[in-house]
XYZ file of C-alpha atoms in Angstrom:
130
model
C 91.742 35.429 49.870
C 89.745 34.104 46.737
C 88.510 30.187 47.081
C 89.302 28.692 43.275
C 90.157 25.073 44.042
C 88.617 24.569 40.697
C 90.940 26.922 38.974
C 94.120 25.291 40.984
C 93.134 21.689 39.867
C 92.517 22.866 35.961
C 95.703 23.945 35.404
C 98.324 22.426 38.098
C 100.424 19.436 37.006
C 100.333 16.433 38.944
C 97.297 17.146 40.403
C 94.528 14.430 40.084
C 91.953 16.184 38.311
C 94.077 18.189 36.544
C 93.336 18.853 32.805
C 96.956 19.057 32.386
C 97.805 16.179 33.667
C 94.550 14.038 33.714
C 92.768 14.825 30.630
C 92.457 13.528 27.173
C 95.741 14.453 25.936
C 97.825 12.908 28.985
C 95.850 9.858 28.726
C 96.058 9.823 24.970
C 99.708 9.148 25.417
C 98.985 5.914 27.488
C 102.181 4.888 29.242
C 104.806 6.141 27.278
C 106.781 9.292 28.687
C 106.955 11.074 25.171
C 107.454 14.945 26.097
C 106.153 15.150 21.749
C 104.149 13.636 19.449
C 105.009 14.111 15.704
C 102.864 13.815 12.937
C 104.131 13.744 9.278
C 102.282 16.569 6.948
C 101.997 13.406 4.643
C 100.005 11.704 7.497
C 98.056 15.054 7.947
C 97.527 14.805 4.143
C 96.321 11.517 3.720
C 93.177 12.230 6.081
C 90.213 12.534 4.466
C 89.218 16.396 3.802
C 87.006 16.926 6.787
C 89.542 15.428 9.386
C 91.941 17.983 8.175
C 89.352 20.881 8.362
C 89.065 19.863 12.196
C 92.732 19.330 12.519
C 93.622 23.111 11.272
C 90.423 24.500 12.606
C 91.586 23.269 16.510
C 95.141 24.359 15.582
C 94.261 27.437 14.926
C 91.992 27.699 17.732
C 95.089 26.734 20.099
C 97.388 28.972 18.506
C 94.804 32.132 19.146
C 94.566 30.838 22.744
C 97.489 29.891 23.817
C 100.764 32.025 24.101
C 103.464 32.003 20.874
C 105.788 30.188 23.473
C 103.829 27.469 23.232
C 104.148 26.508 19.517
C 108.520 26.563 19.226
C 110.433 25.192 15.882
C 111.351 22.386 15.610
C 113.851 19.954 13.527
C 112.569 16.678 13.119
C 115.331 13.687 13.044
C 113.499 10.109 12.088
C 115.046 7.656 14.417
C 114.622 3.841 13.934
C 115.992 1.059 16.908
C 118.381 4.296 18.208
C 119.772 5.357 14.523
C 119.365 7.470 12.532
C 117.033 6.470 9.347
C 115.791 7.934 6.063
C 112.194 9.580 6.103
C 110.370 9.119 3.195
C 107.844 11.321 4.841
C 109.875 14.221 3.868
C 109.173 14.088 0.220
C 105.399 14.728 0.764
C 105.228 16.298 -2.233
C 106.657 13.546 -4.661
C 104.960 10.927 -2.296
C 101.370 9.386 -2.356
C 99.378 9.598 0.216
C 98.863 6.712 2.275
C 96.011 4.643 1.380
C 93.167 4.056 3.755
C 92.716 0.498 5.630
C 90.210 -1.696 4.083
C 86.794 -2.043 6.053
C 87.498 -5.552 6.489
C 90.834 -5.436 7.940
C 91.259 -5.652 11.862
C 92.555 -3.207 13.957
C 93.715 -3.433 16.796
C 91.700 -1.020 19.523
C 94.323 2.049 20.120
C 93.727 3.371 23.984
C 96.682 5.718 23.957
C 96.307 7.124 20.062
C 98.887 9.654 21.001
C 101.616 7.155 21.832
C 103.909 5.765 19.189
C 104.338 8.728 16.862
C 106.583 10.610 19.202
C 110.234 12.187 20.572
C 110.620 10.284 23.866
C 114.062 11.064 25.522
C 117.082 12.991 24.418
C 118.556 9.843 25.342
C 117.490 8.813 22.062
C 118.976 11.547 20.353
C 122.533 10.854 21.996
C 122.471 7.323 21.120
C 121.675 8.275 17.778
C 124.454 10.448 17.425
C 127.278 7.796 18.295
């Protein structure tokens, strides 16, 4: 029998010390229990050039690393207070990019920059549909 605790913990949800489930990205998503997060190609597009090089470049490094399974279509549905709503994000090509925040303007610290941006429930999507 082969001794890997290390090997267990690295890739077994729920376990503390998991990377699945105790890394950066699980933490990135603070308290919320989004199962996505979405980001609009317009948002994607809007980042200055290098941020996008590093975006792609670790997408692409994913993609060659993990299996096709994990990378499914999807249809994105804007929701707003449980309704459906109009996404101006969709017209990325007639739309401007959004602008950056001025250096003087406060912002808030962000501890879970993954949360907000996201699917949550399909609770949401029922309620959305009546």
């Amino acid at each position: 029998m082969r001794n890997e605790p290390h090997a267990a913990a690295v890739t077994e949800p729920g376990r503390p010390g998991s990377s699945y489930s105790d890394g950066p990205a699980w933490h990135a998503f603070g308290v919320s229990r989004a199962a996505y997060h979405v980001v609009p190609r317009r948002t994607l597009q809007s980042m200055p050039v290098e941020w996008q090089a590093r975006f792609v470049a670790l997408m692409q490094e994913a993609r060659q690393a993990l299996p096709d399974e994990a990378f499914p279509e999807y249809q994105v549905i804007r929701l707003k207070d449980g309704k459906y709503a109009n996404d101006p994000n969709c017209r990325y090509r007639r739309t401007p990019p959004f602008p950056c925040r001025p250096p003087d303007e406060a912002h808030a610290v962000c501890n879970a920059p993954l949360a907000g941006a996201f699917v949550n429930t399909f609770t949401q999507f029922d309620q959305a549909r009546r």
